[in-house]
PDB file of C-alpha atoms and ligand atoms in Angstrom:
ATOM      1  CA  MET A1006       9.800  14.344 -13.174  1.00  0.00           C
ATOM      2  CA  PHE A1007       8.501  10.785 -13.231  1.00  0.00           C
ATOM      3  CA  ALA A1008       9.602   9.241 -16.483  1.00  0.00           C
ATOM      4  CA  LYS A1009      11.676   6.097 -15.985  1.00  0.00           C
ATOM      5  CA  ARG A1010      12.171   6.384 -12.236  1.00  0.00           C
ATOM      6  CA  HIS A1011      11.917   3.551  -9.738  1.00  0.00           C
ATOM      7  CA  VAL A1012       9.223   3.473  -7.034  1.00  0.00           C
ATOM      8  CA  ILE A1013      10.817   1.775  -4.036  1.00  0.00           C
ATOM      9  CA  SER A1014       9.877   3.784  -0.946  1.00  0.00           C
ATOM     10  CA  MET A1015       7.589   6.717  -0.092  1.00  0.00           C
ATOM     11  CA  ARG A1016      10.581   8.507   1.355  1.00  0.00           C
ATOM     12  CA  GLU A1017      11.604   9.352  -2.192  1.00  0.00           C
ATOM     13  CA  PHE A1018       8.388  11.260  -2.945  1.00  0.00           C
ATOM     14  CA  SER A1019       7.606  14.918  -2.328  1.00  0.00           C
ATOM     15  CA  ARG A1020       4.096  16.086  -1.540  1.00  0.00           C
ATOM     16  CA  GLU A1021       3.885  17.782  -4.966  1.00  0.00           C
ATOM     17  CA  GLU A1022       4.804  14.546  -6.699  1.00  0.00           C
ATOM     18  CA  ILE A1023       2.200  12.595  -4.754  1.00  0.00           C
ATOM     19  CA  ASP A1024      -0.445  15.213  -5.527  1.00  0.00           C
ATOM     20  CA  SER A1025       0.350  14.976  -9.223  1.00  0.00           C
ATOM     21  CA  VAL A1026      -0.218  11.179  -9.151  1.00  0.00           C
ATOM     22  CA  LEU A1027      -3.507  11.619  -7.264  1.00  0.00           C
ATOM     23  CA  ASP A1028      -4.686  14.324  -9.695  1.00  0.00           C
ATOM     24  CA  LEU A1029      -3.960  12.144 -12.700  1.00  0.00           C
ATOM     25  CA  ALA A1030      -5.656   9.178 -10.991  1.00  0.00           C
ATOM     26  CA  GLU A1031      -8.760  11.327 -10.575  1.00  0.00           C
ATOM     27  CA  SER A1032      -8.866  12.114 -14.274  1.00  0.00           C
ATOM     28  CA  LEU A1033      -8.291   8.449 -15.190  1.00  0.00           C
ATOM     29  CA  GLU A1034     -10.974   7.095 -12.851  1.00  0.00           C
ATOM     30  CA  PRO A1035     -13.656   6.948 -15.586  1.00  0.00           C
ATOM     31  CA  TYR A1036     -11.291   4.773 -17.651  1.00  0.00           C
ATOM     32  CA  ALA A1037     -10.600   2.600 -14.605  1.00  0.00           C
ATOM     33  CA  ARG A1038     -14.342   1.954 -14.549  1.00  0.00           C
ATOM     34  CA  GLY A1039     -14.349   0.719 -18.116  1.00  0.00           C
ATOM     35  CA  GLY A1040     -13.790   3.585 -20.568  1.00  0.00           C
ATOM     36  CA  ARG A1041     -11.434   3.194 -23.471  1.00  0.00           C
ATOM     37  CA  CYS A1042      -7.885   4.492 -23.279  1.00  0.00           C
ATOM     38  CA  GLU A1043      -4.858   3.473 -25.294  1.00  0.00           C
ATOM     39  CA  ALA A1044      -2.168   5.510 -23.510  1.00  0.00           C
ATOM     40  CA  LEU A1045       0.065   2.464 -22.951  1.00  0.00           C
ATOM     41  CA  ARG A1046      -0.653   0.585 -26.162  1.00  0.00           C
ATOM     42  CA  GLY A1047       2.371  -1.538 -27.078  1.00  0.00           C
ATOM     43  CA  LYS A1048       3.814  -1.382 -23.532  1.00  0.00           C
ATOM     44  CA  ILE A1049       4.502  -4.441 -21.397  1.00  0.00           C
ATOM     45  CA  LEU A1050       4.510  -4.626 -17.612  1.00  0.00           C
ATOM     46  CA  ALA A1051       6.217  -7.636 -15.975  1.00  0.00           C
ATOM     47  CA  LEU A1052       4.763  -8.889 -12.683  1.00  0.00           C
ATOM     48  CA  LEU A1053       7.143 -10.767 -10.403  1.00  0.00           C
ATOM     49  CA  PHE A1054       5.260 -11.978  -7.341  1.00  0.00           C
ATOM     50  CA  PHE A1055       7.172 -14.215  -4.963  1.00  0.00           C
ATOM     51  CA  GLU A1056       4.532 -13.817  -2.217  1.00  0.00           C
ATOM     52  CA  PRO A1057       0.742 -14.195  -2.315  1.00  0.00           C
ATOM     53  CA  SER A1058      -1.237 -11.282  -3.707  1.00  0.00           C
ATOM     54  CA  THR A1059      -4.780 -10.652  -4.902  1.00  0.00           C
ATOM     55  CA  ARG A1060      -5.398  -6.914  -5.102  1.00  0.00           C
ATOM     56  CA  THR A1061      -1.946  -5.632  -5.857  1.00  0.00           C
ATOM     57  CA  ARG A1062      -1.241  -8.073  -8.678  1.00  0.00           C
ATOM     58  CA  LEU A1063      -4.679  -7.957 -10.241  1.00  0.00           C
ATOM     59  CA  SER A1064      -5.069  -4.196  -9.958  1.00  0.00           C
ATOM     60  CA  PHE A1065      -1.706  -3.683 -11.661  1.00  0.00           C
ATOM     61  CA  GLU A1066      -2.882  -6.054 -14.391  1.00  0.00           C
ATOM     62  CA  THR A1067      -6.228  -4.303 -14.690  1.00  0.00           C
ATOM     63  CA  ALA A1068      -4.526  -0.894 -14.751  1.00  0.00           C
ATOM     64  CA  MET A1069      -2.287  -1.991 -17.586  1.00  0.00           C
ATOM     65  CA  MET A1070      -5.177  -3.503 -19.562  1.00  0.00           C
ATOM     66  CA  ARG A1071      -7.384  -0.434 -19.070  1.00  0.00           C
ATOM     67  CA  LEU A1072      -4.565   1.638 -20.580  1.00  0.00           C
ATOM     68  CA  GLY A1073      -4.262  -0.644 -23.605  1.00  0.00           C
ATOM     69  CA  GLY A1074      -1.015  -2.320 -22.441  1.00  0.00           C
ATOM     70  CA  LYS A1075      -0.162  -5.931 -21.665  1.00  0.00           C
ATOM     71  CA  THR A1076       1.370  -7.869 -18.783  1.00  0.00           C
ATOM     72  CA  LEU A1077       3.523 -10.917 -18.323  1.00  0.00           C
ATOM     73  CA  SER A1078       4.013 -12.716 -15.030  1.00  0.00           C
ATOM     74  CA  LEU A1079       6.575 -14.752 -13.231  1.00  0.00           C
ATOM     75  CA  GLY A1080       6.172 -16.471  -9.930  1.00  0.00           C
ATOM     76  CA  PRO A1081       6.109 -18.242  -7.634  1.00  0.00           C
ATOM     77  CA  ALA A1082       9.863 -18.855  -7.606  1.00  0.00           C
ATOM     78  CA  GLU A1083       9.396 -22.661  -7.773  1.00  0.00           C
ATOM     79  CA  GLY A1084       8.090 -22.329 -11.314  1.00  0.00           C
ATOM     80  CA  SER A1085      11.008 -20.267 -12.630  1.00  0.00           C
ATOM     81  CA  ALA A1086      14.736 -20.656 -13.153  1.00  0.00           C
ATOM     82  CA  MET A1087      15.226 -19.229  -9.657  1.00  0.00           C
ATOM     83  CA  ALA A1088      14.427 -22.779  -8.514  1.00  0.00           C
ATOM     84  CA  LYS A1089      17.586 -23.829 -10.411  1.00  0.00           C
ATOM     85  CA  GLY A1090      19.621 -21.319  -8.451  1.00  0.00           C
ATOM     86  CA  GLU A1091      19.405 -18.222 -10.646  1.00  0.00           C
ATOM     87  CA  SER A1092      19.969 -15.039  -8.658  1.00  0.00           C
ATOM     88  CA  LEU A1093      17.354 -12.309  -8.330  1.00  0.00           C
ATOM     89  CA  ALA A1094      19.798  -9.936 -10.018  1.00  0.00           C
ATOM     90  CA  ASP A1095      20.102 -12.117 -13.137  1.00  0.00           C
ATOM     91  CA  THR A1096      16.355 -12.711 -13.268  1.00  0.00           C
ATOM     92  CA  ILE A1097      15.769  -8.961 -13.150  1.00  0.00           C
ATOM     93  CA  ARG A1098      18.361  -8.221 -15.853  1.00  0.00           C
ATOM     94  CA  VAL A1099      16.673 -10.720 -18.155  1.00  0.00           C
ATOM     95  CA  ILE A1100      13.053  -9.716 -17.548  1.00  0.00           C
ATOM     96  CA  GLY A1101      14.022  -6.044 -17.648  1.00  0.00           C
ATOM     97  CA  ALA A1102      14.885  -6.585 -21.307  1.00  0.00           C
ATOM     98  CA  TYR A1103      11.441  -8.085 -22.037  1.00  0.00           C
ATOM     99  CA  ALA A1104       9.275  -5.403 -20.444  1.00  0.00           C
ATOM    100  CA  ASP A1105       8.898  -1.625 -20.066  1.00  0.00           C
ATOM    101  CA  ALA A1106       8.595  -1.801 -16.265  1.00  0.00           C
ATOM    102  CA  LEU A1107       8.716  -4.440 -13.514  1.00  0.00           C
ATOM    103  CA  VAL A1108       6.513  -4.854 -10.464  1.00  0.00           C
ATOM    104  CA  ILE A1109       8.094  -6.975  -7.749  1.00  0.00           C
ATOM    105  CA  ARG A1110       6.790  -8.425  -4.484  1.00  0.00           C
ATOM    106  CA  HIS A1111       9.290 -10.427  -2.493  1.00  0.00           C
ATOM    107  CA  PRO A1112       9.524 -11.723   1.110  1.00  0.00           C
ATOM    108  CA  LYS A1113      12.944 -10.116   1.713  1.00  0.00           C
ATOM    109  CA  GLU A1114      13.245  -6.503   2.783  1.00  0.00           C
ATOM    110  CA  GLY A1115      15.480  -4.578   0.395  1.00  0.00           C
ATOM    111  CA  SER A1116      14.755  -6.877  -2.583  1.00  0.00           C
ATOM    112  CA  ALA A1117      13.013  -4.184  -4.649  1.00  0.00           C
ATOM    113  CA  ARG A1118      15.929  -1.807  -4.088  1.00  0.00           C
ATOM    114  CA  LEU A1119      18.309  -4.558  -5.195  1.00  0.00           C
ATOM    115  CA  ALA A1120      16.174  -5.204  -8.274  1.00  0.00           C
ATOM    116  CA  SER A1121      16.294  -1.502  -9.161  1.00  0.00           C
ATOM    117  CA  GLU A1122      20.084  -1.653  -9.206  1.00  0.00           C
ATOM    118  CA  PHE A1123      20.033  -4.284 -11.955  1.00  0.00           C
ATOM    119  CA  SER A1124      16.973  -3.296 -13.951  1.00  0.00           C
ATOM    120  CA  PRO A1125      17.213  -1.295 -17.157  1.00  0.00           C
ATOM    121  CA  VAL A1126      13.538  -0.263 -16.729  1.00  0.00           C
ATOM    122  CA  PRO A1127      11.531   1.198 -13.793  1.00  0.00           C
ATOM    123  CA  VAL A1128      10.979  -1.111 -10.818  1.00  0.00           C
ATOM    124  CA  LEU A1129       7.847  -0.726  -8.700  1.00  0.00           C
ATOM    125  CA  ASN A1130       8.014  -2.172  -5.209  1.00  0.00           C
ATOM    126  CA  ALA A1131       4.783  -4.071  -4.523  1.00  0.00           C
ATOM    127  CA  GLY A1132       5.945  -5.069  -1.036  1.00  0.00           C
ATOM    128  CA  ASP A1133       9.385  -6.148   0.181  1.00  0.00           C
ATOM    129  CA  GLY A1134       8.973  -8.247   3.315  1.00  0.00           C
ATOM    130  CA  ALA A1135       8.197  -6.018   6.276  1.00  0.00           C
ATOM    131  CA  GLY A1136       9.731  -3.053   4.436  1.00  0.00           C
ATOM    132  CA  HIS A1137       7.647  -0.809   2.208  1.00  0.00           C
ATOM    133  CA  HIS A1138       4.599  -0.840  -0.067  1.00  0.00           C
ATOM    134  CA  PRO A1139       4.567   2.568  -1.765  1.00  0.00           C
ATOM    135  CA  THR A1140       1.872   1.977  -4.396  1.00  0.00           C
ATOM    136  CA  GLN A1141      -0.513   0.884  -1.631  1.00  0.00           C
ATOM    137  CA  THR A1142       0.213   4.188   0.087  1.00  0.00           C
ATOM    138  CA  LEU A1143      -0.656   6.158  -3.027  1.00  0.00           C
ATOM    139  CA  LEU A1144      -4.038   4.460  -3.218  1.00  0.00           C
ATOM    140  CA  ASP A1145      -4.525   4.936   0.518  1.00  0.00           C
ATOM    141  CA  LEU A1146      -3.907   8.672   0.133  1.00  0.00           C
ATOM    142  CA  TYR A1147      -6.267   8.798  -2.838  1.00  0.00           C
ATOM    143  CA  THR A1148      -8.918   7.096  -0.707  1.00  0.00           C
ATOM    144  CA  ILE A1149      -8.441   9.567   2.150  1.00  0.00           C
ATOM    145  CA  ARG A1150      -8.607  12.504  -0.264  1.00  0.00           C
ATOM    146  CA  LYS A1151     -11.839  11.227  -1.809  1.00  0.00           C
ATOM    147  CA  GLU A1152     -13.610   9.820   1.218  1.00  0.00           C
ATOM    148  CA  SER A1153     -12.360  12.157   3.972  1.00  0.00           C
ATOM    149  CA  ARG A1154      -9.720  14.897   3.695  1.00  0.00           C
ATOM    150  CA  LEU A1155      -5.946  15.055   3.669  1.00  0.00           C
ATOM    151  CA  ASP A1156      -5.673  18.448   5.389  1.00  0.00           C
ATOM    152  CA  ASP A1157      -5.721  18.585   9.200  1.00  0.00           C
ATOM    153  CA  LEU A1158      -6.124  14.851   9.237  1.00  0.00           C
ATOM    154  CA  LYS A1159      -6.313  12.856  12.455  1.00  0.00           C
ATOM    155  CA  ILE A1160      -5.606   9.219  11.747  1.00  0.00           C
ATOM    156  CA  ALA A1161      -5.056   6.068  13.797  1.00  0.00           C
ATOM    157  CA  LEU A1162      -2.836   3.314  12.382  1.00  0.00           C
ATOM    158  CA  VAL A1163      -3.917   0.114  14.096  1.00  0.00           C
ATOM    159  CA  GLY A1164      -2.642  -3.456  14.338  1.00  0.00           C
ATOM    160  CA  ASP A1165       0.690  -4.883  13.291  1.00  0.00           C
ATOM    161  CA  LEU A1166       2.835  -1.771  13.028  1.00  0.00           C
ATOM    162  CA  LYS A1167       6.057  -3.747  13.345  1.00  0.00           C
ATOM    163  CA  TYR A1168       5.791  -6.057  10.345  1.00  0.00           C
ATOM    164  CA  GLY A1169       3.109  -4.198   8.370  1.00  0.00           C
ATOM    165  CA  ARG A1170       4.730  -2.631   5.322  1.00  0.00           C
ATOM    166  CA  THR A1171       1.584  -0.700   4.357  1.00  0.00           C
ATOM    167  CA  VAL A1172       1.702   1.337   7.565  1.00  0.00           C
ATOM    168  CA  HIS A1173       5.446   1.967   7.257  1.00  0.00           C
ATOM    169  CA  SER A1174       4.998   3.565   3.854  1.00  0.00           C
ATOM    170  CA  LEU A1175       1.806   5.348   4.832  1.00  0.00           C
ATOM    171  CA  ALA A1176       3.337   6.928   7.935  1.00  0.00           C
ATOM    172  CA  TYR A1177       6.079   8.612   5.879  1.00  0.00           C
ATOM    173  CA  ALA A1178       3.567   9.992   3.406  1.00  0.00           C
ATOM    174  CA  LEU A1179       1.167  11.224   6.106  1.00  0.00           C
ATOM    175  CA  ALA A1180       4.012  13.193   7.626  1.00  0.00           C
ATOM    176  CA  LEU A1181       4.238  15.193   4.383  1.00  0.00           C
ATOM    177  CA  TYR A1182       0.598  16.242   4.838  1.00  0.00           C
ATOM    178  CA  GLY A1183       1.032  17.262   8.477  1.00  0.00           C
ATOM    179  CA  ALA A1184      -1.309  14.554   9.765  1.00  0.00           C
ATOM    180  CA  GLU A1185      -1.680  13.830  13.478  1.00  0.00           C
ATOM    181  CA  ILE A1186      -0.917  10.139  13.780  1.00  0.00           C
ATOM    182  CA  THR A1187      -1.910   7.821  16.619  1.00  0.00           C
ATOM    183  CA  LEU A1188      -0.181   4.452  16.616  1.00  0.00           C
ATOM    184  CA  VAL A1189      -2.264   1.650  18.137  1.00  0.00           C
ATOM    185  CA  SER A1190      -0.632  -1.756  18.480  1.00  0.00           C
ATOM    186  CA  PRO A1191       0.153  -4.506  20.970  1.00  0.00           C
ATOM    187  CA  SER A1192       3.408  -3.696  22.797  1.00  0.00           C
ATOM    188  CA  THR A1193       5.293  -6.376  20.863  1.00  0.00           C
ATOM    189  CA  LEU A1194       4.191  -5.005  17.491  1.00  0.00           C
ATOM    190  CA  GLU A1195       4.998  -1.307  17.791  1.00  0.00           C
ATOM    191  CA  MET A1196       6.151   0.836  14.893  1.00  0.00           C
ATOM    192  CA  PRO A1197       9.928   0.420  14.488  1.00  0.00           C
ATOM    193  CA  ASP A1198      11.975   3.052  16.367  1.00  0.00           C
ATOM    194  CA  ARG A1199      13.756   4.078  13.181  1.00  0.00           C
ATOM    195  CA  ILE A1200      10.462   5.135  11.582  1.00  0.00           C
ATOM    196  CA  LYS A1201       9.243   6.863  14.760  1.00  0.00           C
ATOM    197  CA  ALA A1202      12.502   8.795  14.915  1.00  0.00           C
ATOM    198  CA  ASP A1203      12.102   9.880  11.283  1.00  0.00           C
ATOM    199  CA  LEU A1204       8.558  11.060  11.962  1.00  0.00           C
ATOM    200  CA  ALA A1205       9.617  12.960  15.069  1.00  0.00           C
ATOM    201  CA  GLY A1206      12.451  14.519  13.081  1.00  0.00           C
ATOM    202  CA  ASN A1207       9.876  15.864  10.600  1.00  0.00           C
ATOM    203  CA  GLY A1208       7.893  17.457  13.424  1.00  0.00           C
ATOM    204  CA  THR A1209       5.000  15.028  12.935  1.00  0.00           C
ATOM    205  CA  ILE A1210       2.700  14.670  15.937  1.00  0.00           C
ATOM    206  CA  VAL A1211       2.711  11.012  16.903  1.00  0.00           C
ATOM    207  CA  ARG A1212       0.965   9.439  19.888  1.00  0.00           C
ATOM    208  CA  GLU A1213       1.114   5.813  20.909  1.00  0.00           C
ATOM    209  CA  THR A1214      -1.360   3.643  22.760  1.00  0.00           C
ATOM    210  CA  HIS A1215      -2.327   0.000  23.067  1.00  0.00           C
ATOM    211  CA  ALA A1216      -6.029   0.703  23.533  1.00  0.00           C
ATOM    212  CA  LEU A1217      -8.156   1.297  20.480  1.00  0.00           C
ATOM    213  CA  GLU A1218     -10.996   2.722  22.636  1.00  0.00           C
ATOM    214  CA  ASP A1219      -8.711   5.634  23.549  1.00  0.00           C
ATOM    215  CA  VAL A1220      -8.763   6.991  20.018  1.00  0.00           C
ATOM    216  CA  LEU A1221     -11.955   5.831  18.336  1.00  0.00           C
ATOM    217  CA  GLY A1222     -13.895   8.979  19.140  1.00  0.00           C
ATOM    218  CA  GLU A1223     -11.107  11.329  18.061  1.00  0.00           C
ATOM    219  CA  VAL A1224     -10.005  10.361  14.592  1.00  0.00           C
ATOM    220  CA  ASP A1225     -11.187  10.968  11.024  1.00  0.00           C
ATOM    221  CA  VAL A1226      -9.596   7.795   9.692  1.00  0.00           C
ATOM    222  CA  LEU A1227      -9.106   4.430  11.311  1.00  0.00           C
ATOM    223  CA  TYR A1228      -6.577   2.439   9.281  1.00  0.00           C
ATOM    224  CA  ILE A1229      -6.591  -1.092  10.600  1.00  0.00           C
ATOM    225  CA  THR A1230      -4.242  -3.847   9.482  1.00  0.00           C
ATOM    226  CA  ARG A1231      -3.869  -7.612   9.652  1.00  0.00           C
ATOM    227  CA  ILE A1232      -1.397  -9.137  12.096  1.00  0.00           C
ATOM    228  CA  GLN A1233       1.266 -10.379   9.640  1.00  0.00           C
ATOM    229  CA  LYS A1234       1.320 -14.030  10.694  1.00  0.00           C
ATOM    230  CA  GLU A1235       3.858 -15.047   8.041  1.00  0.00           C
ATOM    231  CA  ARG A1236       6.532 -12.708   9.468  1.00  0.00           C
ATOM    232  CA  PHE A1237       6.560 -14.120  13.007  1.00  0.00           C
ATOM    233  CA  PRO A1238       9.662 -16.154  13.801  1.00  0.00           C
ATOM    234  CA  ASP A1239       7.667 -18.005  16.489  1.00  0.00           C
ATOM    235  CA  PRO A1240       4.033 -19.142  15.905  1.00  0.00           C
ATOM    236  CA  TYR A1241       3.285 -18.891  19.652  1.00  0.00           C
ATOM    237  CA  GLU A1242       4.146 -15.206  19.587  1.00  0.00           C
ATOM    238  CA  TYR A1243       1.606 -14.812  16.791  1.00  0.00           C
ATOM    239  CA  LEU A1244      -1.101 -16.587  18.781  1.00  0.00           C
ATOM    240  CA  LYS A1245      -0.567 -14.206  21.704  1.00  0.00           C
ATOM    241  CA  VAL A1246      -1.487 -11.170  19.601  1.00  0.00           C
ATOM    242  CA  ALA A1247      -3.632 -12.706  16.862  1.00  0.00           C
ATOM    243  CA  LYS A1248      -6.920 -11.308  18.103  1.00  0.00           C
ATOM    244  CA  SER A1249      -5.727  -8.016  19.535  1.00  0.00           C
ATOM    245  CA  TYR A1250      -8.168  -5.699  17.752  1.00  0.00           C
ATOM    246  CA  ARG A1251     -11.558  -6.210  16.235  1.00  0.00           C
ATOM    247  CA  ILE A1252     -13.952  -3.533  15.064  1.00  0.00           C
ATOM    248  CA  GLY A1253     -17.591  -4.470  15.522  1.00  0.00           C
ATOM    249  CA  ALA A1254     -20.737  -2.348  15.249  1.00  0.00           C
ATOM    250  CA  ASP A1255     -20.583  -1.782  19.027  1.00  0.00           C
ATOM    251  CA  SER A1256     -17.055  -0.339  18.844  1.00  0.00           C
ATOM    252  CA  LEU A1257     -18.353   2.405  16.546  1.00  0.00           C
ATOM    253  CA  GLU A1258     -20.864   3.891  18.975  1.00  0.00           C
ATOM    254  CA  GLY A1259     -18.643   6.750  20.103  1.00  0.00           C
ATOM    255  CA  ALA A1260     -17.065   7.307  16.689  1.00  0.00           C
ATOM    256  CA  ARG A1261     -17.235  10.556  14.736  1.00  0.00           C
ATOM    257  CA  ASP A1262     -20.059  10.694  12.250  1.00  0.00           C
ATOM    258  CA  ARG A1263     -17.697  11.029   9.329  1.00  0.00           C
ATOM    259  CA  LEU A1264     -15.142   8.492  10.523  1.00  0.00           C
ATOM    260  CA  ILE A1265     -13.894   6.288   7.704  1.00  0.00           C
ATOM    261  CA  ILE A1266     -12.506   2.814   8.290  1.00  0.00           C
ATOM    262  CA  MET A1267      -9.758   1.687   5.924  1.00  0.00           C
ATOM    263  CA  HIS A1268      -7.958  -1.632   5.591  1.00  0.00           C
ATOM    264  CA  PRO A1269      -5.409  -2.620   2.920  1.00  0.00           C
ATOM    265  CA  LEU A1270      -7.020  -6.096   2.942  1.00  0.00           C
ATOM    266  CA  PRO A1271      -6.981  -9.045   3.257  1.00  0.00           C
ATOM    267  CA  ARG A1272      -8.820  -8.864   6.582  1.00  0.00           C
ATOM    268  CA  VAL A1273      -8.776 -11.907   8.791  1.00  0.00           C
ATOM    269  CA  ASP A1274     -11.087 -10.874  11.596  1.00  0.00           C
ATOM    270  CA  GLU A1275     -10.090  -7.302  12.358  1.00  0.00           C
ATOM    271  CA  ILE A1276     -13.399  -5.981  11.039  1.00  0.00           C
ATOM    272  CA  ALA A1277     -16.694  -7.767  11.673  1.00  0.00           C
ATOM    273  CA  PRO A1278     -18.819  -8.266   8.539  1.00  0.00           C
ATOM    274  CA  GLU A1279     -21.619  -6.227  10.184  1.00  0.00           C
ATOM    275  CA  VAL A1280     -19.442  -3.116   9.730  1.00  0.00           C
ATOM    276  CA  ASP A1281     -19.366  -3.548   5.931  1.00  0.00           C
ATOM    277  CA  GLY A1282     -22.804  -2.013   5.466  1.00  0.00           C
ATOM    278  CA  THR A1283     -22.154   1.060   7.645  1.00  0.00           C
ATOM    279  CA  ARG A1284     -21.314   4.521   6.280  1.00  0.00           C
ATOM    280  CA  HIS A1285     -17.873   4.187   7.868  1.00  0.00           C
ATOM    281  CA  ALA A1286     -16.679   1.263   5.745  1.00  0.00           C
ATOM    282  CA  VAL A1287     -14.620   2.329   2.732  1.00  0.00           C
ATOM    283  CA  TYR A1288     -12.230  -0.629   2.391  1.00  0.00           C
ATOM    284  CA  PHE A1289     -13.779  -2.160  -0.702  1.00  0.00           C
ATOM    285  CA  ARG A1290     -13.825   1.205  -2.497  1.00  0.00           C
ATOM    286  CA  GLN A1291     -10.236   1.630  -1.310  1.00  0.00           C
ATOM    287  CA  SER A1292      -9.215  -1.582  -3.068  1.00  0.00           C
ATOM    288  CA  PHE A1293     -10.893  -0.395  -6.301  1.00  0.00           C
ATOM    289  CA  TYR A1294      -8.945   2.878  -6.138  1.00  0.00           C
ATOM    290  CA  GLY A1295      -5.807   0.794  -6.672  1.00  0.00           C
ATOM    291  CA  VAL A1296      -6.780   0.697 -10.347  1.00  0.00           C
ATOM    292  CA  PRO A1297      -6.879   4.441 -11.198  1.00  0.00           C
ATOM    293  CA  VAL A1298      -3.882   5.141  -8.960  1.00  0.00           C
ATOM    294  CA  ARG A1299      -1.749   2.422 -10.554  1.00  0.00           C
ATOM    295  CA  MET A1300      -2.933   3.585 -13.989  1.00  0.00           C
ATOM    296  CA  ALA A1301      -1.708   7.086 -13.169  1.00  0.00           C
ATOM    297  CA  LEU A1302       1.627   5.871 -11.907  1.00  0.00           C
ATOM    298  CA  LEU A1303       2.244   3.614 -14.900  1.00  0.00           C
ATOM    299  CA  LYS A1304       1.275   6.334 -17.338  1.00  0.00           C
ATOM    300  CA  MET A1305       3.683   8.737 -15.668  1.00  0.00           C
ATOM    301  CA  LEU A1306       6.497   6.206 -15.574  1.00  0.00           C
ATOM    302  CA  ILE A1307       6.288   4.604 -18.991  1.00  0.00           C
ATOM    303  CA  GLY A1308       3.807   6.624 -21.065  1.00  0.00           C
ATOM    304  CA  ASP A1309       5.325   8.319 -24.094  1.00  0.00           C
ATOM    305  CA  ARG A1310       3.735  11.666 -23.432  1.00  0.00           C
ATOM    306  CA  LEU A1311       3.692  13.327 -20.019  1.00  0.00           C
ATOM    307  CA  GLU A1312       0.543  15.347 -19.978  1.00  0.00           C
TER     308      GLU A1312
HETATM  309  C1  NCD B 276      -0.992  -5.859   2.179  1.00  0.00           C
HETATM  310  C2  NCD B 276       0.414  -6.369   1.922  1.00  0.00           C
HETATM  311  O1  NCD B 276       0.609  -7.249   1.071  1.00  0.00           O
HETATM  312  O2  NCD B 276       1.308  -5.814   2.538  1.00  0.00           O
HETATM  313  N1  NCD B 276      -1.927  -6.260   1.213  1.00  0.00           N
HETATM  314  C3  NCD B 276      -2.095  -5.513   0.091  1.00  0.00           C
HETATM  315  O3  NCD B 276      -1.183  -5.315  -0.690  1.00  0.00           O
HETATM  316  N2  NCD B 276      -3.298  -4.952  -0.093  1.00  0.00           N
HETATM  317  C4  NCD B 276      -1.458  -6.082   3.574  1.00  0.00           C
HETATM  318  C5  NCD B 276      -1.455  -7.466   4.155  1.00  0.00           C
HETATM  319  O4  NCD B 276      -1.062  -8.444   3.528  1.00  0.00           O
HETATM  320  O5  NCD B 276      -1.899  -7.579   5.307  1.00  0.00           O
END
């Protein structure tokens, strides 16, 4: 069911499909920690990153190496023939013939979908502007499953819900698990209406508030995000909301004992360093889980055997 498909948006995944990725990730976790596995020996993954990335790019690279495969990278655009005026479509056609799959991150929404229309091999969307970030969502779900629970989940999505692609993808996936979602953002950075309408159409319970204190004592997972400075058309608008939410040790006083705090990272100052040592902080484990989850996905997409 996975071989050779593109991974562009979480809307294209069923709950069963997601569960099968998470199950495989679980069984590959020992290899993600350094065991030996040759499942993708001879395979090549191309990384096309036209926007900054630390975790996504390096965890894809690590995943490929841990499975015995190799990577090649292009980007930023200034260093490639795109600077001479080559179109994204032509670039994709060419690199698609060099590699077994392509990972693309690009500032324009819809770019990964466009790439998939020209690529002869699977395209994985590693973030298209303010659009989607489906592989982040898979590792977020894996984190919730391991560190909390996916059933009867109460979760708050906090921060920049307008431009944050991680929360767009995550919201769609959470709906498949029947989660109760509380959206917490400044009024100018609310979740787009289109996504809220889709969630309501699925029967998902969604609440909205601007005050983090309203929800801190009620949720199992607090998923906080960075205000996406680079997406603001006007820097003054960014400054108005830049410091909207910050979790410090004092904010956690009324929290549930088993509350987990997640963040896709990078954090700017949404979470005070003093929180890092508390039992609630899972964000650094979360970023490690990107390795087994991306290993699972790659194995399912381009591995020769589907076991
Ligand atoms: C996120 C992204 O690029 O959308 N980072 C990531 O992939 N872990 C979140 C962000 O940049 O704020």
